[in-house]
Short mmCIF file of C-alpha atoms in Angstrom, two decimals:
data_model
loop_
_atom_site.label_atom_id
_atom_site.label_comp_id
_atom_site.label_asym_id
_atom_site.label_seq_id
_atom_site.Cartn_x
_atom_site.Cartn_y
_atom_site.Cartn_z
CA CYS A 519 87.28 9.05 41.00
CA MET A 520 89.35 11.97 42.28
CA ASP A 521 91.41 9.90 44.71
CA GLY A 522 92.92 7.49 42.21
CA VAL A 523 92.40 5.49 39.05
CA MET A 524 89.53 3.00 38.96
CA ALA A 525 91.55 0.61 36.82
CA VAL A 526 94.19 0.46 34.11
CA ARG A 527 93.48 -1.16 30.76
CA PHE A 528 96.24 -2.36 28.45
CA ILE A 529 95.74 -2.19 24.70
CA LEU A 530 97.98 -4.92 23.26
CA GLY A 531 98.71 -5.86 19.67
CA ARG A 532 101.38 -6.28 17.05
CA SER A 533 102.44 -3.34 14.91
CA GLY A 534 99.65 -2.23 12.57
CA THR A 535 96.77 -3.72 14.55
CA GLY A 536 95.22 -0.32 15.35
CA LYS A 537 96.38 0.52 18.88
CA THR A 538 97.18 4.16 18.15
CA SER A 539 94.04 4.58 16.06
CA ARG A 540 91.98 3.23 18.94
CA CYS A 541 93.53 5.82 21.28
CA ILE A 542 92.97 8.64 18.79
CA ARG A 543 89.31 7.68 18.25
CA ALA A 544 88.71 7.44 21.99
CA ILE A 545 90.29 10.84 22.62
CA ALA A 546 88.31 12.46 19.81
CA ALA A 547 85.09 10.96 21.19
CA ALA A 548 85.93 12.25 24.65
CA LEU A 549 86.61 15.73 23.24
CA ASP A 550 83.20 15.63 21.52
CA GLU A 551 81.46 15.07 24.85
CA PRO A 552 80.01 18.06 26.75
CA SER A 553 82.50 17.84 29.60
CA GLU A 554 85.34 19.78 31.19
CA GLN A 555 87.22 16.64 32.28
CA PRO A 556 90.95 17.00 31.48
CA LEU A 557 92.40 14.58 28.94
CA ILE A 558 96.07 13.53 28.83
CA PHE A 559 97.78 11.81 25.88
CA LEU A 560 101.31 10.75 26.87
CA VAL A 561 103.54 9.88 23.90
CA PRO A 562 107.27 10.01 23.01
CA GLU A 563 108.65 13.48 22.28
CA GLN A 564 108.94 12.84 18.55
CA ALA A 565 105.27 11.77 18.31
CA THR A 566 103.55 14.79 19.90
CA TYR A 567 103.05 16.75 16.66
CA GLN A 568 101.82 13.68 14.78
CA ALA A 569 99.33 12.90 17.57
CA GLU A 570 97.98 16.46 17.49
CA ARG A 571 97.49 16.31 13.71
CA ALA A 572 95.76 12.91 13.97
CA ILE A 573 93.24 14.19 16.52
CA LEU A 574 92.54 17.38 14.59
CA ALA A 575 91.96 15.26 11.47
CA ASP A 576 88.74 14.00 13.06
CA HIS A 577 85.90 15.98 11.47
CA ARG A 578 84.27 16.51 14.88
CA ILE A 579 87.29 18.30 16.35
CA ALA A 580 88.00 21.88 15.25
CA GLY A 581 90.25 22.55 18.23
CA PHE A 582 90.65 21.69 21.88
CA HIS A 583 91.60 23.23 25.20
CA ARG A 584 91.23 20.41 27.74
CA LEU A 585 93.47 17.88 25.99
CA HIS A 586 97.17 17.92 26.85
CA ILE A 587 99.41 15.99 24.42
CA LEU A 588 102.59 15.49 26.41
CA SER A 589 105.95 13.79 26.37
CA PHE A 590 107.65 13.00 29.67
CA ASP A 591 109.89 16.06 29.15
CA ARG A 592 106.93 18.37 28.50
CA LEU A 593 105.05 16.94 31.49
CA GLN A 594 108.05 17.64 33.70
CA PHE A 595 108.19 21.22 32.39
CA LEU A 596 104.54 21.76 33.29
CA LEU A 597 105.10 20.27 36.73
CA LEU A 598 108.38 22.07 37.46
CA GLY A 599 108.28 25.18 35.29
CA LYS A 600 109.06 27.41 38.24
CA ASN A 601 112.42 25.64 38.66
CA THR A 602 113.57 25.67 35.05
CA ALA A 603 115.38 29.01 35.34
CA LYS A 604 118.37 27.24 36.86
CA PRO A 605 121.19 26.41 34.42
CA ARG A 606 120.66 22.99 32.85
CA LEU A 607 123.61 20.64 33.03
CA SER A 608 124.79 19.02 29.82
CA ARG A 609 126.61 15.68 29.80
CA ILE A 610 129.96 17.51 29.82
CA GLY A 611 128.74 19.87 32.53
CA ARG A 612 127.76 16.88 34.67
CA GLN A 613 131.27 15.41 34.26
CA MET A 614 132.88 18.73 35.19
CA LEU A 615 130.74 19.03 38.31
CA VAL A 616 131.56 15.45 39.33
CA HIS A 617 135.27 16.14 38.76
CA LYS A 618 135.03 19.19 41.04
CA ILE A 619 133.32 17.09 43.72
CA LEU A 620 135.96 14.35 43.46
CA ARG A 621 138.68 16.92 44.10
CA GLU A 622 136.81 18.19 47.15
CA VAL A 623 136.06 14.80 48.75
CA GLN A 624 139.13 12.85 47.58
CA ASP A 625 140.67 12.59 51.07
CA ASP A 626 137.38 11.19 52.46
CA LEU A 627 137.10 8.37 49.92
CA GLN A 628 137.99 4.86 51.05
CA VAL A 629 138.45 2.89 47.83
CA PHE A 630 138.56 5.52 45.10
CA ARG A 631 140.96 7.96 46.78
CA THR A 632 143.92 7.12 44.53
CA SER A 633 141.89 6.91 41.32
CA ALA A 634 139.55 9.88 41.90
CA LEU A 635 141.54 12.27 39.70
CA LEU A 636 142.68 9.80 37.04
CA PRO A 637 141.65 10.59 33.43
CA GLY A 638 138.24 9.13 32.67
CA PHE A 639 137.22 8.46 36.28
CA ALA A 640 134.97 11.52 36.52
CA ARG A 641 133.22 10.40 33.33
CA GLN A 642 132.59 6.95 34.78
CA MET A 643 131.29 8.41 38.04
CA ALA A 644 129.07 10.85 36.12
CA GLU A 645 127.58 7.91 34.20
CA MET A 646 126.86 6.21 37.53
CA VAL A 647 125.14 9.36 38.79
CA THR A 648 123.05 9.53 35.60
CA GLU A 649 121.94 5.92 35.96
CA LEU A 650 120.99 6.44 39.59
CA HIS A 651 118.79 9.37 38.59
CA ARG A 652 117.21 7.46 35.72
CA TYR A 653 116.15 4.73 38.08
CA ALA A 654 114.95 7.06 40.83
CA GLY A 655 117.88 6.34 43.14
CA THR A 656 118.69 8.62 46.07
CA PRO A 657 121.82 9.08 48.22
CA GLU A 658 119.86 7.41 51.02
CA ASP A 659 119.31 4.33 48.81
CA VAL A 660 123.05 4.07 48.16
CA ALA A 661 123.88 4.49 51.84
CA GLU A 662 121.37 1.78 52.76
CA LEU A 663 122.89 -0.57 50.17
CA ALA A 664 126.39 0.09 51.51
CA ALA A 665 125.20 -0.67 55.04
CA GLN A 666 123.57 -3.94 53.93
CA LEU A 667 126.69 -5.04 52.06
CA GLY A 668 128.82 -4.24 55.09
CA LYS A 669 126.86 -6.79 57.11
CA GLU A 670 127.41 -9.57 54.58
CA GLN A 671 130.39 -11.87 54.69
CA GLY A 672 132.88 -10.78 52.04
CA GLY A 673 130.92 -7.60 51.32
CA ARG A 674 133.25 -5.11 52.99
CA LEU A 675 135.01 -3.96 49.80
CA ALA A 676 131.71 -3.53 47.93
CA ALA A 677 130.30 -1.64 50.92
CA MET A 678 133.26 0.74 50.89
CA LYS A 679 132.86 1.31 47.13
CA PHE A 680 129.18 2.17 47.48
CA ALA A 681 129.94 4.38 50.46
CA ASP A 682 132.30 6.35 48.19
CA ILE A 683 129.67 6.52 45.44
CA GLY A 684 127.09 7.64 47.97
CA ARG A 685 129.37 10.41 49.22
CA VAL A 686 129.86 11.77 45.69
CA PHE A 687 126.20 11.34 44.80
CA GLY A 688 125.05 13.10 47.95
CA ARG A 689 127.32 16.07 47.29
CA TYR A 690 126.19 16.17 43.66
CA THR A 691 122.52 16.18 44.69
CA ALA A 692 123.10 19.00 47.16
CA LEU A 693 124.79 21.14 44.50
CA LEU A 694 121.94 20.48 42.08
CA GLU A 695 119.35 21.72 44.54
CA ALA A 696 121.34 24.89 45.13
CA LYS A 697 122.52 25.90 41.65
CA TYR A 698 121.67 23.62 38.72
CA THR A 699 119.05 21.50 37.00
CA ASP A 700 119.94 17.98 35.88
CA PRO A 701 117.35 16.67 33.39
CA GLU A 702 117.87 13.15 34.72
CA ALA A 703 117.06 14.26 38.26
CA GLN A 704 113.95 16.25 37.34
CA VAL A 705 111.72 13.19 37.13
CA ASN A 706 112.15 12.49 40.82
CA GLU A 707 111.07 16.02 41.73
CA ALA A 708 108.16 15.82 39.28
CA CYS A 709 106.86 12.71 41.06
CA ARG A 710 106.52 14.69 44.26
CA VAL A 711 104.25 17.36 42.78
CA VAL A 712 101.90 15.24 40.60
CA GLY A 713 99.36 14.93 43.39
CA ARG A 714 99.22 18.72 43.80
CA THR A 715 98.66 19.49 40.10
CA ASP A 716 95.05 20.37 39.31
CA PHE A 717 94.99 19.56 35.58
CA LEU A 718 96.00 15.95 36.31
CA LYS A 719 93.44 15.21 39.02
CA GLY A 720 90.48 13.24 37.72
CA ALA A 721 91.81 13.31 34.15
CA ARG A 722 91.52 10.54 31.57
CA LEU A 723 94.92 9.24 30.48
CA TRP A 724 96.12 7.46 27.34
CA VAL A 725 99.74 6.26 26.94
CA ASP A 726 100.98 5.18 23.51
CA GLY A 727 104.16 4.73 21.47
CA PHE A 728 106.61 3.60 24.15
CA ALA A 729 108.66 0.42 23.79
CA GLY A 730 110.05 0.87 27.29
CA PHE A 731 110.40 3.22 30.22
CA THR A 732 113.23 4.10 32.56
CA GLY A 733 112.67 3.38 36.23
CA ALA A 734 112.10 7.09 36.86
CA GLU A 735 109.51 7.29 34.06
CA ILE A 736 107.65 4.29 35.49
CA ALA A 737 107.71 6.04 38.88
CA LEU A 738 106.22 9.20 37.31
CA LEU A 739 103.62 7.16 35.43
CA GLY A 740 102.74 5.42 38.69
CA GLU A 741 102.12 8.78 40.36
CA LEU A 742 99.91 9.81 37.42
CA LEU A 743 97.84 6.65 37.78
CA LYS A 744 97.16 7.49 41.41
CA VAL A 745 95.40 10.74 40.51
CA VAL A 746 93.72 10.19 37.13
CA ALA A 747 90.23 8.75 36.78
CA ASP A 748 90.81 6.42 33.83
CA ALA A 749 93.92 5.10 32.08
CA GLN A 750 94.69 3.07 28.97
CA ILE A 751 98.23 2.02 28.03
CA ALA A 752 99.00 0.77 24.50
CA LEU A 753 101.97 -1.56 23.97
CA CYS A 754 103.31 -3.19 20.80
CA LEU A 755 103.01 -6.70 22.16
CA ASP A 756 101.44 -9.91 20.87
CA PRO A 757 98.99 -10.91 23.64
CA GLU A 758 99.30 -14.55 22.58
CA THR A 759 102.91 -14.56 23.78
CA LEU A 760 101.96 -13.62 27.32
CA GLY A 761 102.04 -16.35 29.91
CA PRO A 762 102.87 -17.11 33.53
CA GLN A 763 106.59 -17.54 32.80
CA PRO A 764 109.11 -14.72 32.23
CA PRO A 765 109.60 -13.83 28.53
CA ALA A 766 112.30 -15.66 26.64
CA ALA A 767 115.54 -13.68 26.32
CA ASP A 768 115.53 -14.08 22.52
CA GLY A 769 111.80 -13.52 21.99
CA LEU A 770 110.68 -11.09 19.30
CA PHE A 771 108.69 -9.05 21.82
CA GLU A 772 110.96 -9.62 24.84
CA PRO A 773 111.85 -5.95 25.54
CA THR A 774 108.19 -4.87 25.45
CA GLU A 775 107.16 -7.93 27.45
CA GLN A 776 109.66 -6.83 30.09
CA THR A 777 108.07 -3.36 30.03
CA TYR A 778 104.65 -4.96 30.42
CA GLY A 779 105.93 -6.96 33.38
CA ASP A 780 107.47 -3.87 34.98
CA LEU A 781 104.19 -1.98 34.61
CA CYS A 782 102.18 -4.85 36.05
CA THR A 783 104.53 -4.94 39.04
CA MET A 784 104.11 -1.20 39.52
CA LEU A 785 100.32 -1.52 39.37
CA ARG A 786 100.34 -4.37 41.86
CA ASP A 787 102.56 -2.46 44.27
CA ALA A 788 100.29 0.60 43.99
CA GLN A 789 97.21 -1.63 44.46
CA ILE A 790 95.71 -0.44 41.17
CA GLU A 791 93.27 -2.80 39.45
CA LEU A 792 94.27 -4.18 36.04
#
């Protein structure tokens, strides 16, 4: 199916129940087939080497060329390699850029005008910018939120605060596009090019080793699921704990259950069969 995934299958189980082994066996079997269909194994950065060794340990596999073992960072590099020549901003570099922007727009700020240049404020604003990027936020999203709050009774102060944040965020985004690369912002750009990337179209996808995803990573995974032909996602989760109610806040598997819920919501919104 070249136009989107037929369905997504979750592989659920407690630690040690064989989820990763199942993925490795399935990938090795797919590599042993006489086919040129691309295969994608998406794992955390620290697990890529281990996954490669595990697949090559299968006696049938002497090597491979159509399997891509990727982390989210490596996937972004393959999608955006042409843009990686720009200087990459570090955490300190992000704060310095935000501080520069605050100096430039200080007179236009409504709530933060007097505090814009106070020690520590640029760091706090840079953390806000980072979180917005992690969860696929845009300056337009912030402006829309400010407008909505402005219509609510008692929401004027909050609206003014978000208008200030949106002004800084918009200027920051514009500077990024012109001069720099922010690793947190790259995911959003990667989402836009997934559908135009040949090695992803019609591929088989396995996802393993993640306890959770940022909002931006879920967005990128969602774009992948729209173009691959088959997908399986392994989660360390006891299937017996799943039910119609939200997971308990103190449950042993609560963080992964929340991830499972977020993924199910994403699949439902994208109209992908589970």
